[in-house]
Short mmCIF file of C-alpha atoms in Angstrom, two decimals:
data_model
loop_
_atom_site.label_atom_id
_atom_site.label_comp_id
_atom_site.label_asym_id
_atom_site.label_seq_id
_atom_site.Cartn_x
_atom_site.Cartn_y
_atom_site.Cartn_z
CA MET X 26 -57.54 111.81 88.37
CA SER X 27 -56.96 114.69 85.40
CA LEU X 28 -58.97 113.06 82.43
CA ILE X 29 -57.82 116.08 80.35
CA ARG X 30 -55.05 118.71 80.66
CA LEU X 31 -54.67 122.00 78.70
CA ASN X 32 -50.84 123.36 79.13
CA ASN X 33 -50.17 127.09 77.75
CA LEU X 34 -52.75 126.72 75.04
CA HIS X 35 -52.79 129.14 72.14
CA LYS X 36 -54.91 129.39 69.19
CA SER X 37 -54.98 132.04 66.37
CA TYR X 38 -56.50 132.29 63.01
CA GLN X 39 -54.36 134.07 60.44
CA ASP X 40 -52.48 135.74 63.53
CA VAL X 41 -55.80 136.80 64.86
CA PRO X 42 -55.41 135.51 68.29
CA VAL X 43 -58.51 133.46 69.97
CA LEU X 44 -56.85 131.82 73.01
CA ARG X 45 -53.88 132.46 74.88
CA ALA X 46 -51.84 131.06 77.70
CA VAL X 47 -54.82 128.87 78.66
CA TYR X 48 -54.13 126.36 81.61
CA PHE X 49 -56.88 124.07 82.87
CA ARG X 50 -57.51 120.43 84.40
CA LEU X 51 -60.77 118.65 84.11
CA THR X 52 -61.01 115.76 86.82
CA GLU X 53 -63.45 113.36 87.52
CA GLY X 54 -66.60 114.89 89.16
CA ASP X 55 -66.19 118.14 87.45
CA ARG X 56 -69.03 119.94 85.96
CA VAL X 57 -67.97 123.11 84.12
CA GLY X 58 -69.96 125.69 82.53
CA LEU X 59 -67.85 127.28 79.78
CA ILE X 60 -69.28 130.74 79.06
CA GLY X 61 -68.25 133.79 77.04
CA LYS X 62 -69.21 136.10 74.26
CA ASN X 63 -69.90 135.06 70.76
CA GLY X 64 -66.79 134.38 69.20
CA ALA X 65 -64.41 134.24 72.47
CA GLY X 66 -63.41 130.67 71.57
CA LYS X 67 -65.82 128.58 73.29
CA THR X 68 -66.72 126.13 70.55
CA THR X 69 -62.86 126.32 69.33
CA LEU X 70 -62.08 125.18 72.55
CA LEU X 71 -64.04 121.71 72.58
CA ARG X 72 -62.47 121.06 68.76
CA LEU X 73 -59.36 121.41 70.12
CA ILE X 74 -59.74 118.68 72.96
CA LEU X 75 -61.38 116.76 70.38
CA GLY X 76 -58.42 117.21 68.25
CA LEU X 77 -60.58 118.40 65.24
CA GLU X 78 -58.12 121.41 65.21
CA ASN X 79 -54.52 121.80 66.43
CA PRO X 80 -53.11 124.36 68.79
CA SER X 81 -51.08 127.15 67.58
CA GLU X 82 -48.81 126.77 70.65
CA GLY X 83 -48.99 124.22 73.92
CA THR X 84 -50.43 120.97 74.35
CA VAL X 85 -54.16 119.00 75.00
CA ASP X 86 -53.65 115.86 76.81
CA VAL X 87 -56.22 113.39 77.26
CA GLU X 88 -55.90 110.52 79.77
CA GLY X 89 -55.49 107.28 77.81
CA GLY X 90 -58.41 105.34 77.41
CA VAL X 91 -60.87 108.12 78.18
CA ARG X 92 -63.90 108.13 75.85
CA ILE X 93 -65.27 111.81 74.99
CA GLY X 94 -68.68 112.62 73.72
CA TYR X 95 -69.63 115.70 71.64
CA PHE X 96 -72.79 117.28 71.31
CA SER X 97 -73.16 120.34 68.80
CA GLN X 98 -76.25 122.26 68.35
CA PHE X 99 -75.24 122.10 64.55
CA SER X 100 -74.29 118.29 64.80
CA GLN X 101 -77.49 116.58 63.25
CA LEU X 102 -78.02 112.88 62.52
CA ASP X 103 -78.92 111.87 59.22
CA GLY X 104 -79.99 108.58 57.13
CA GLU X 105 -82.80 106.50 56.30
CA LEU X 106 -82.82 104.63 59.79
CA SER X 107 -85.30 105.62 62.70
CA VAL X 108 -84.34 107.28 65.78
CA VAL X 109 -85.61 104.28 67.45
CA GLU X 110 -83.21 101.95 65.31
CA VAL X 111 -80.06 104.56 65.99
CA LEU X 112 -80.59 104.07 69.68
CA ASP X 113 -80.79 100.19 69.51
CA GLY X 114 -77.78 99.93 67.65
CA LEU X 115 -75.81 101.36 70.52
CA PHE X 116 -76.51 98.27 72.70
CA ALA X 117 -74.95 95.98 70.30
CA ASP X 118 -73.30 94.00 72.69
CA ILE X 119 -76.39 93.60 74.71
CA HIS X 120 -78.15 92.17 71.82
CA ALA X 121 -74.82 89.68 71.06
CA LEU X 122 -75.51 88.56 74.96
CA GLU X 123 -79.20 88.09 74.13
CA GLU X 124 -78.14 85.81 71.21
CA GLU X 125 -75.77 83.70 73.10
CA MET X 126 -78.23 83.34 75.90
CA LEU X 127 -80.76 81.97 73.58
CA GLU X 128 -78.12 79.65 72.08
CA VAL X 129 -77.57 78.59 75.49
CA GLU X 130 -81.15 77.72 76.45
CA ILE X 131 -81.42 76.04 72.82
CA ALA X 132 -78.24 73.80 74.12
CA PHE X 133 -79.88 73.03 77.01
CA GLU X 134 -82.86 71.16 75.40
CA GLU X 135 -80.35 69.30 73.15
CA SER X 136 -77.75 68.30 75.54
CA SER X 137 -77.68 65.20 77.79
CA GLY X 138 -74.30 64.95 79.47
CA THR X 139 -73.44 66.08 82.77
CA LYS X 140 -70.17 67.94 81.89
CA GLU X 141 -72.07 69.75 79.21
CA LEU X 142 -74.94 70.74 81.23
CA ASP X 143 -72.47 72.03 84.13
CA ARG X 144 -70.58 73.96 81.13
CA LEU X 145 -73.64 75.56 80.19
CA VAL X 146 -75.13 76.26 83.47
CA ALA X 147 -71.62 78.10 84.41
CA ARG X 148 -71.93 80.21 80.96
CA GLN X 149 -75.31 81.01 81.86
CA ALA X 150 -74.60 82.29 84.94
CA GLU X 151 -71.57 84.40 83.58
CA LEU X 152 -74.05 85.95 80.77
CA LEU X 153 -76.67 86.75 83.49
CA GLU X 154 -74.24 88.45 85.55
CA THR X 155 -72.70 90.46 82.39
CA MET X 156 -76.22 91.25 81.71
CA GLU X 157 -77.09 92.72 84.99
CA ARG X 158 -74.02 94.83 85.42
CA ARG X 159 -74.35 96.23 81.55
CA GLY X 160 -77.96 96.90 82.55
CA GLY X 161 -79.06 94.99 79.47
CA TRP X 162 -82.27 94.30 81.29
CA SER X 163 -83.30 98.08 81.05
CA TYR X 164 -81.90 99.27 78.17
CA GLU X 165 -85.20 99.16 76.03
CA TYR X 166 -86.78 101.43 78.86
CA ARG X 167 -83.85 103.87 78.67
CA ILE X 168 -84.19 104.51 75.18
CA ASP X 169 -88.01 104.72 75.92
CA GLU X 170 -87.44 107.31 78.49
CA ALA X 171 -84.85 109.36 76.61
CA LEU X 172 -87.07 109.73 73.84
CA SER X 173 -90.16 110.83 75.62
CA ARG X 174 -88.40 112.86 77.82
CA LEU X 175 -86.87 114.78 75.01
CA GLY X 176 -90.51 115.21 73.35
CA PHE X 177 -90.69 112.18 70.67
CA ASN X 178 -93.83 110.84 69.94
CA GLU X 179 -94.26 107.45 68.08
CA LYS X 180 -94.38 109.35 64.72
CA HIS X 181 -91.26 110.82 65.22
CA SER X 182 -89.24 108.02 66.93
CA THR X 183 -90.09 105.41 64.03
CA CYS X 184 -89.87 107.69 60.76
CA PRO X 185 -86.74 107.84 58.87
CA ILE X 186 -83.84 110.39 60.28
CA ASP X 187 -83.83 112.41 57.10
CA GLU X 188 -87.61 112.99 57.26
CA LEU X 189 -87.26 114.89 60.60
CA SER X 190 -86.53 118.85 61.19
CA GLY X 191 -83.13 120.21 62.11
CA GLY X 192 -84.53 120.56 65.86
CA TRP X 193 -85.81 117.07 66.29
CA ARG X 194 -82.49 115.54 64.61
CA ASN X 195 -80.56 117.59 67.09
CA ARG X 196 -82.57 116.35 70.05
CA ALA X 197 -81.97 112.55 68.42
CA ALA X 198 -78.26 113.46 68.52
CA LEU X 199 -78.57 114.35 72.22
CA ALA X 200 -80.27 111.35 73.07
CA LYS X 201 -77.83 109.52 71.29
CA ILE X 202 -74.74 110.94 73.10
CA LEU X 203 -76.66 110.37 76.69
CA LEU X 204 -77.14 107.02 76.10
CA GLU X 205 -73.63 106.23 75.03
CA LYS X 206 -72.31 107.71 78.55
CA PRO X 207 -68.97 108.50 77.75
CA ASP X 208 -66.44 109.37 80.46
CA VAL X 209 -66.45 113.03 79.43
CA LEU X 210 -69.10 114.82 77.79
CA LEU X 211 -68.53 117.91 75.72
CA MET X 212 -71.81 119.79 75.41
CA ASP X 213 -72.26 123.09 73.07
CA GLU X 214 -75.80 124.59 73.76
CA PRO X 215 -77.38 121.31 74.66
CA THR X 216 -80.60 123.10 75.84
CA ASN X 217 -81.61 124.35 72.42
CA PHE X 218 -84.87 122.98 71.09
CA LEU X 219 -85.90 121.71 74.57
CA ASP X 220 -88.87 122.02 76.31
CA LEU X 221 -89.35 122.64 80.09
CA ASP X 222 -90.12 118.95 80.74
CA GLY X 223 -86.97 118.08 78.60
CA LEU X 224 -84.78 120.52 80.47
CA THR X 225 -86.03 119.12 83.85
CA TRP X 226 -85.09 115.66 82.50
CA LEU X 227 -81.52 116.44 81.28
CA GLU X 228 -80.98 118.63 84.50
CA ALA X 229 -81.68 115.45 86.46
CA TRP X 230 -79.58 113.40 84.12
CA PHE X 231 -76.41 115.36 84.40
CA ASN X 232 -76.67 115.28 88.07
CA GLU X 233 -76.62 111.43 88.34
CA PHE X 234 -73.85 111.64 85.25
CA SER X 235 -70.72 109.74 87.01
CA GLY X 236 -68.28 111.09 84.33
CA ALA X 237 -66.97 114.71 83.92
CA LEU X 238 -68.76 117.56 81.79
CA ILE X 239 -67.98 120.92 79.86
CA VAL X 240 -71.09 122.51 78.66
CA ILE X 241 -71.66 125.71 76.85
CA SER X 242 -74.64 127.30 77.55
CA HIS X 243 -76.38 130.41 77.83
CA ASP X 244 -79.12 129.09 79.92
CA ARG X 245 -78.40 130.52 83.65
CA ASP X 246 -80.88 128.52 85.45
CA PHE X 247 -79.60 125.26 83.69
CA LEU X 248 -75.95 126.43 84.78
CA ASN X 249 -77.31 126.75 88.42
CA ARG X 250 -78.57 123.46 88.48
CA VAL X 251 -75.73 121.38 86.86
CA VAL X 252 -72.42 122.93 87.13
CA ASN X 253 -69.93 123.26 89.94
CA ARG X 254 -67.44 125.29 87.92
CA ILE X 255 -67.98 128.46 85.83
CA VAL X 256 -65.13 129.06 83.36
CA GLU X 257 -65.49 132.45 81.60
CA ILE X 258 -63.04 133.05 78.24
CA GLU X 259 -62.25 136.78 78.93
CA ASN X 260 -59.54 138.62 76.72
CA TYR X 261 -58.30 135.37 75.19
CA HIS X 262 -57.75 133.84 78.81
CA PHE X 263 -59.46 131.67 81.26
CA GLN X 264 -61.01 132.96 84.52
CA GLU X 265 -62.24 130.36 86.77
CA TYR X 266 -65.04 130.53 89.34
CA VAL X 267 -65.69 127.45 91.91
CA GLY X 268 -69.60 127.01 92.09
CA ASP X 269 -72.40 127.89 90.19
CA TYR X 270 -73.56 130.60 88.02
CA THR X 271 -74.82 132.49 91.11
CA ILE X 272 -71.62 132.44 92.57
CA TYR X 273 -70.02 133.58 89.19
CA VAL X 274 -72.48 136.56 89.36
CA GLN X 275 -71.29 137.23 93.05
CA GLU X 276 -67.80 136.83 92.65
CA LYS X 277 -66.86 138.24 89.17
CA PRO X 278 -67.80 142.08 90.47
CA LEU X 279 -65.38 141.54 93.11
CA ARG X 280 -62.64 140.25 90.98
CA ILE X 281 -63.47 143.20 88.96
CA LYS X 282 -63.37 145.78 91.66
CA SER X 283 -59.68 144.04 92.55
CA LEU X 284 -58.57 144.49 89.11
CA THR X 285 -59.90 147.99 88.71
CA ARG X 286 -58.03 149.10 91.72
CA GLN X 287 -55.11 147.56 90.65
CA PHE X 288 -55.43 149.32 87.25
CA GLU X 289 -55.98 152.60 89.02
CA TYR X 290 -52.55 152.28 90.70
CA GLU X 291 -50.72 151.29 87.82
CA GLU X 292 -52.56 153.72 85.52
CA THR X 293 -51.59 156.40 88.33
CA LEU X 294 -48.05 155.69 88.32
CA LEU X 295 -47.84 155.56 84.41
CA VAL X 296 -49.65 159.00 84.83
CA TYR X 297 -46.58 160.29 86.88
CA GLU X 298 -44.30 158.82 84.66
CA ALA X 299 -45.65 160.48 81.75
CA GLN X 300 -45.76 163.89 83.53
CA ALA X 301 -42.15 163.59 84.88
CA ILE X 302 -41.15 163.03 81.33
CA ALA X 303 -43.36 166.08 80.29
CA ASP X 304 -41.98 168.08 82.81
CA ARG X 305 -38.40 167.48 82.22
CA LYS X 306 -38.94 168.46 78.51
CA GLU X 307 -40.79 171.64 79.54
CA ALA X 308 -38.33 172.56 82.03
CA ALA X 309 -35.48 172.42 79.54
CA ARG X 310 -37.50 174.85 77.37
CA ASN X 311 -39.26 177.05 79.79
CA PRO X 312 -38.85 176.45 83.87
CA THR X 313 -41.35 178.79 84.89
CA ARG X 314 -44.43 176.68 82.76
CA ALA X 315 -42.73 173.63 83.83
CA LEU X 316 -43.88 174.49 87.31
CA GLN X 317 -47.14 175.44 86.54
CA ARG X 318 -47.98 172.23 84.34
CA LYS X 319 -46.67 170.08 87.26
CA MET X 320 -49.10 171.81 89.86
CA ALA X 321 -52.16 171.07 87.14
CA ASN X 322 -54.46 168.51 87.37
CA ILE X 323 -53.73 166.60 83.98
CA LYS X 324 -56.42 163.76 84.76
CA LYS X 325 -60.16 164.03 84.68
CA GLN X 326 -62.60 161.05 85.67
CA VAL X 327 -65.14 160.55 82.93
CA THR X 328 -68.23 158.71 84.28
CA PRO X 329 -69.34 156.08 81.84
CA ARG X 330 -73.15 156.30 80.71
CA PRO X 331 -75.67 154.03 82.42
CA VAL X 332 -76.77 151.13 80.21
CA ASP X 333 -80.40 152.12 81.30
CA LYS X 334 -80.08 155.44 80.19
CA ILE X 335 -78.44 154.44 76.76
CA ILE X 336 -81.84 152.20 76.18
CA THR X 337 -84.40 154.82 77.14
CA GLY X 338 -82.64 157.48 75.11
CA ILE X 339 -83.32 155.36 71.99
CA TYR X 340 -87.09 154.71 72.64
CA GLU X 341 -88.06 158.39 73.48
CA ARG X 342 -89.37 158.91 70.06
CA ALA X 343 -91.64 155.65 70.41
CA HIS X 344 -95.36 156.29 70.50
CA VAL X 345 -97.30 153.45 71.72
CA PRO X 346 -101.28 153.10 71.70
CA THR X 347 -102.82 151.44 75.02
CA ASN X 348 -104.76 148.65 73.02
CA ILE X 349 -102.40 146.41 71.03
CA CYS X 350 -104.67 143.38 70.04
CA ARG X 351 -107.33 141.23 71.00
CA VAL X 352 -107.63 137.49 70.58
CA GLU X 353 -111.32 136.01 70.53
CA HIS X 354 -111.77 132.42 70.28
CA LEU X 355 -108.84 131.23 68.57
CA ALA X 356 -108.64 127.68 67.06
CA LYS X 357 -106.02 125.67 65.51
CA ALA X 358 -105.62 122.12 64.86
CA TYR X 359 -103.35 119.51 62.96
CA ASP X 360 -104.32 116.23 62.05
CA GLY X 361 -107.27 116.08 64.15
CA GLU X 362 -105.35 117.21 67.25
CA MET X 363 -106.56 120.33 68.51
CA LEU X 364 -103.36 122.66 69.68
CA PHE X 365 -105.60 125.44 71.10
CA GLY X 366 -109.63 126.17 70.95
CA ASP X 367 -111.70 128.84 72.07
CA LEU X 368 -108.62 130.78 72.84
CA THR X 369 -109.12 134.24 74.13
CA PHE X 370 -106.60 137.04 75.43
CA GLU X 371 -105.83 140.85 74.87
CA VAL X 372 -102.51 142.44 74.85
CA GLN X 373 -102.04 145.93 76.26
CA ARG X 374 -99.25 148.37 76.05
CA GLY X 375 -96.80 147.19 78.81
CA ASP X 376 -97.70 143.61 78.76
CA ARG X 377 -94.77 141.23 78.57
CA VAL X 378 -96.53 137.79 77.59
CA ALA X 379 -94.73 134.49 77.89
CA ILE X 380 -96.04 131.60 75.89
CA LEU X 381 -94.95 127.98 77.94
CA GLY X 382 -95.35 124.59 77.02
CA ALA X 383 -93.97 121.29 75.71
CA ASN X 384 -92.85 120.56 72.67
CA GLY X 385 -95.11 120.51 69.48
CA CYS X 386 -97.78 121.60 71.77
CA GLY X 387 -98.40 124.61 69.47
CA LYS X 388 -96.62 127.61 70.85
CA THR X 389 -94.91 128.45 67.60
CA THR X 390 -98.03 127.77 65.69
CA LEU X 391 -100.01 130.55 68.01
CA ILE X 392 -97.11 132.78 66.78
CA ARG X 393 -97.44 132.29 63.37
CA THR X 394 -101.19 132.72 63.45
CA LEU X 395 -100.54 136.06 64.98
CA THR X 396 -98.20 136.98 62.35
CA GLU X 397 -100.38 135.44 59.53
CA GLY X 398 -97.97 132.97 58.74
CA GLU X 399 -100.67 130.20 59.68
CA PRO X 400 -104.39 130.68 58.95
CA ALA X 401 -106.46 130.22 62.13
CA ASP X 402 -109.12 127.27 62.03
CA GLY X 403 -111.61 129.81 64.09
CA GLY X 404 -111.86 132.95 65.99
CA ARG X 405 -110.16 136.30 64.94
CA ILE X 406 -107.57 138.63 65.99
CA ILE X 407 -108.28 142.18 66.23
CA TRP X 408 -105.49 144.84 66.02
CA GLY X 409 -105.82 148.04 67.95
CA LYS X 410 -105.40 151.27 65.36
CA GLY X 411 -102.07 152.08 64.02
CA VAL X 412 -100.56 148.86 65.42
CA GLY X 413 -97.58 147.32 64.12
CA TYR X 414 -95.37 144.18 64.80
CA ALA X 415 -91.88 143.00 64.49
CA TYR X 416 -91.25 139.46 64.33
CA TYR X 417 -87.94 138.40 65.75
CA ASN X 418 -87.68 135.20 63.66
CA GLN X 419 -88.70 136.67 60.48
CA ILE X 420 -86.52 139.53 60.37
CA PHE X 421 -83.46 137.21 60.94
CA ASP X 422 -84.39 134.88 58.06
CA GLU X 423 -84.95 137.97 55.86
CA LEU X 424 -81.42 139.35 56.44
CA ASP X 425 -79.67 141.01 53.30
CA LEU X 426 -76.11 138.92 53.75
CA ASN X 427 -74.78 141.67 51.59
CA ASP X 428 -76.02 144.36 53.53
CA THR X 429 -73.74 145.95 56.40
CA VAL X 430 -74.32 146.01 60.18
CA SER X 431 -74.68 149.78 60.19
CA HIS X 432 -76.91 150.03 57.26
CA ALA X 433 -79.42 147.39 58.03
CA VAL X 434 -80.06 148.63 62.00
CA ASN X 435 -80.11 152.36 60.93
CA VAL X 436 -82.55 151.96 58.23
CA VAL X 437 -85.25 151.03 60.54
CA GLY X 438 -87.65 152.76 62.51
CA LEU X 439 -86.43 154.30 65.80
CA ALA X 440 -82.70 153.98 64.31
CA TYR X 441 -84.00 156.14 61.42
CA HIS X 442 -84.77 158.96 63.23
CA ALA X 443 -82.22 158.79 65.92
CA PRO X 444 -78.86 160.48 65.83
CA ARG X 445 -76.16 157.75 64.48
CA LYS X 446 -74.07 158.32 67.63
CA ARG X 447 -77.28 157.43 69.92
CA VAL X 448 -77.44 154.19 67.59
CA ASN X 449 -73.75 153.21 67.75
CA ARG X 450 -73.96 153.09 71.52
CA PHE X 451 -77.04 150.89 71.47
CA LEU X 452 -74.97 148.87 68.83
CA SER X 453 -71.90 148.88 71.02
CA LEU X 454 -74.38 147.49 73.79
CA MET X 455 -75.17 144.76 71.62
CA GLN X 456 -71.36 143.97 71.23
CA PHE X 457 -70.49 145.60 68.10
CA SER X 458 -67.17 147.43 67.59
CA GLU X 459 -67.01 150.18 65.49
CA MET X 460 -65.03 147.62 62.84
CA ASP X 461 -67.94 145.45 63.30
CA LEU X 462 -70.11 148.06 61.97
CA SER X 463 -69.11 148.09 58.56
CA GLN X 464 -68.96 144.29 57.97
CA ARG X 465 -71.28 142.23 55.66
CA ILE X 466 -73.82 140.22 57.61
CA GLY X 467 -72.66 137.29 55.34
CA THR X 468 -69.65 137.30 56.91
CA LEU X 469 -70.99 137.20 60.40
CA SER X 470 -71.35 134.36 62.74
CA GLY X 471 -74.78 132.65 63.88
CA GLY X 472 -74.69 134.50 67.00
CA GLN X 473 -73.63 137.92 65.55
CA ARG X 474 -76.41 137.63 62.47
CA ALA X 475 -78.95 137.22 65.53
CA ARG X 476 -77.76 140.04 67.54
CA VAL X 477 -78.05 142.03 64.27
CA ALA X 478 -81.89 140.93 64.15
CA LEU X 479 -82.40 141.56 67.72
CA ALA X 480 -81.14 144.86 67.11
CA LYS X 481 -83.09 145.80 64.23
CA THR X 482 -86.44 144.28 65.79
CA LEU X 483 -85.86 146.52 69.16
CA LEU X 484 -85.31 149.51 67.22
CA SER X 485 -88.10 148.78 64.32
CA GLY X 486 -90.52 151.44 66.55
CA ALA X 487 -93.42 148.52 65.96
CA SER X 488 -95.83 148.48 68.87
CA LEU X 489 -95.62 144.74 69.48
CA VAL X 490 -92.32 142.80 69.57
CA ILE X 491 -92.38 138.99 69.04
CA LEU X 492 -89.63 136.56 69.70
CA ASP X 493 -89.63 132.64 69.13
CA GLU X 494 -86.80 131.28 71.26
CA PRO X 495 -84.67 134.47 70.97
CA THR X 496 -82.11 133.15 73.45
CA ASN X 497 -80.74 129.88 71.40
CA HIS X 498 -78.20 131.76 69.53
CA LEU X 499 -77.26 134.97 72.08
CA ASP X 500 -74.27 135.11 74.58
CA MET X 501 -75.13 135.81 78.23
CA THR X 502 -74.39 139.42 77.77
CA SER X 503 -76.34 139.96 74.74
CA THR X 504 -79.55 138.20 76.35
CA GLN X 505 -78.99 140.53 79.16
CA VAL X 506 -78.85 143.52 76.91
CA MET X 507 -82.07 142.26 75.55
CA GLU X 508 -83.77 142.17 78.64
CA ARG X 509 -83.06 145.24 79.68
CA ALA X 510 -84.29 146.56 76.40
CA LEU X 511 -87.38 144.62 76.59
CA ALA X 512 -88.18 145.85 80.18
CA HIS X 513 -87.76 149.45 78.96
CA PHE X 514 -89.55 148.93 75.59
CA PRO X 515 -92.98 151.13 75.60
CA GLY X 516 -94.68 148.80 73.69
CA ALA X 517 -95.70 145.08 74.58
CA VAL X 518 -94.08 141.68 74.02
CA ILE X 519 -94.68 138.32 73.14
CA VAL X 520 -92.25 135.42 73.64
CA VAL X 521 -91.90 131.69 73.62
CA SER X 522 -89.14 130.61 75.68
CA HIS X 523 -87.79 127.81 77.54
CA ASP X 524 -85.13 129.98 79.19
CA ARG X 525 -86.59 130.34 82.90
CA PHE X 526 -84.36 132.97 84.09
CA PHE X 527 -85.23 135.03 81.14
CA ILE X 528 -88.67 134.49 81.40
CA ASP X 529 -88.64 135.47 85.32
CA LYS X 530 -86.76 138.71 84.22
CA VAL X 531 -89.45 139.83 81.54
CA ALA X 532 -92.65 138.31 81.83
CA THR X 533 -95.44 139.76 83.65
CA LYS X 534 -98.26 137.32 82.02
CA LEU X 535 -98.26 133.80 80.97
CA LEU X 536 -100.04 131.76 78.11
CA VAL X 537 -99.70 128.20 79.41
CA PHE X 538 -100.41 125.51 76.99
CA GLU X 539 -101.74 122.64 79.16
CA GLY X 540 -102.60 120.06 76.11
CA GLU X 541 -105.61 118.88 74.44
CA GLY X 542 -106.16 122.31 73.25
CA VAL X 543 -106.41 124.07 76.70
CA VAL X 544 -104.37 127.17 77.37
CA THR X 545 -104.36 128.97 80.69
CA GLU X 546 -103.69 132.32 80.68
CA MET X 547 -102.40 133.96 84.51
CA ASN X 548 -100.38 136.54 85.40
CA GLY X 549 -97.02 136.40 86.88
CA ASN X 550 -93.73 134.86 85.48
CA TRP X 551 -92.23 131.54 85.58
CA THR X 552 -91.47 131.30 89.39
CA THR X 553 -94.94 132.32 90.38
CA TRP X 554 -96.48 130.01 88.00
CA GLN X 555 -94.11 127.29 89.52
CA ALA X 556 -95.44 128.00 93.05
CA THR X 557 -98.79 127.09 91.81
CA GLN X 558 -97.74 123.92 90.70
CA ARG X 559 -96.88 122.61 93.99
#
């Protein structure tokens, strides 16, 4: 049965198209991964389904009685209630059943008539059956499991929501919508702010979910484990692929190749058509020259420059020392809880260090200690001679909203000394058009600003690049460009990430937070580490 239908859907803002002629059906059991570049219209589509926006043309039909749940990475709970109290309030029907069951038990003690006792027994049986059907005996366990799996401790669970950070409020909103169990889930980047344990649990939850799902996500591993259809918004239209992300990666090049062949045929015909028009005009003026033109080769193929060549070209002026830094016996604790103690490791030129661990274990604190945002309780950090670092998150926070994209990037490190044309090619890889380059940063979306900060970080000329969850606001194409740039970066990289696919493509070393202040160093990436855990 179709739960949601989009019929000839068009959406524009001030005559600027976002979606054109979109046809789509969501049926029971569908797990749809919605992908596309930043600004392609993914979130707009969810808002159209929810009725928060109206289409410019076409219709959005939702089957009567279908309950839709919506999670946005920007939708945060607030108020003076705790997370536990908010989640407990979702089960008001269960509480009503519990109250009536208690009333029936009291009535048993006060009643003496046979007829009344029979009525109470029958009502009690009905209540017990309803409690069983609605899962009333296990709702407290479900609340506890959701909170613990999403990283909540007792302090975060019981304090007023207004006292929680934005990340914790997002996780609380995620727990709420999962426990509500609507018929259709619309999820906008649900994996942001989750650690690896939370991700694993969420994937298992989605695979047991009986409803339908549309999820916007840049996490390729997550899409591989959860979805059975990929829908890509490309040039205002939907392109559908049956299967997970791996199937999409395999099938899209075949589709592009087919379209390219088709386009080449059409292009050739248009060239012939243009040539015929030119020939007729030339023949009318000069028959001899017209014949010469007809025999000439009027079209030359230009081979596009490879992505890697553009990246390595921008890095050719970078000079990086061998020894980046050495961390000796570093220690940090909060409220008597040891995050890391006696931590010792080295970072050399070419190292790609990924930091893994549960939320709240100290990953970001370690980054802030390295970048002098937090003082260490013990130990020291010894930097190599002439070594500088570029901290992506700090660069993002300090973007000048009045500056233009082009100026903000071209005044930093490698970009400042490189030819403007080469820098612009690099920015084009980051999906900035010529028009985008003149835009003020304050007018950009969050994803576009993230790309500006990423470009500044990669082109800074620093020997060490430090990134804390850099994929959170990037679309897949931007993430892939970042991966290629980091692969060719001549210096070293330290990154905190929950994106397993990203870690596999980038990391050569891991720092794994095991808990209770223990941090283990090992060579390899996500997959090699997981192999040791079996």
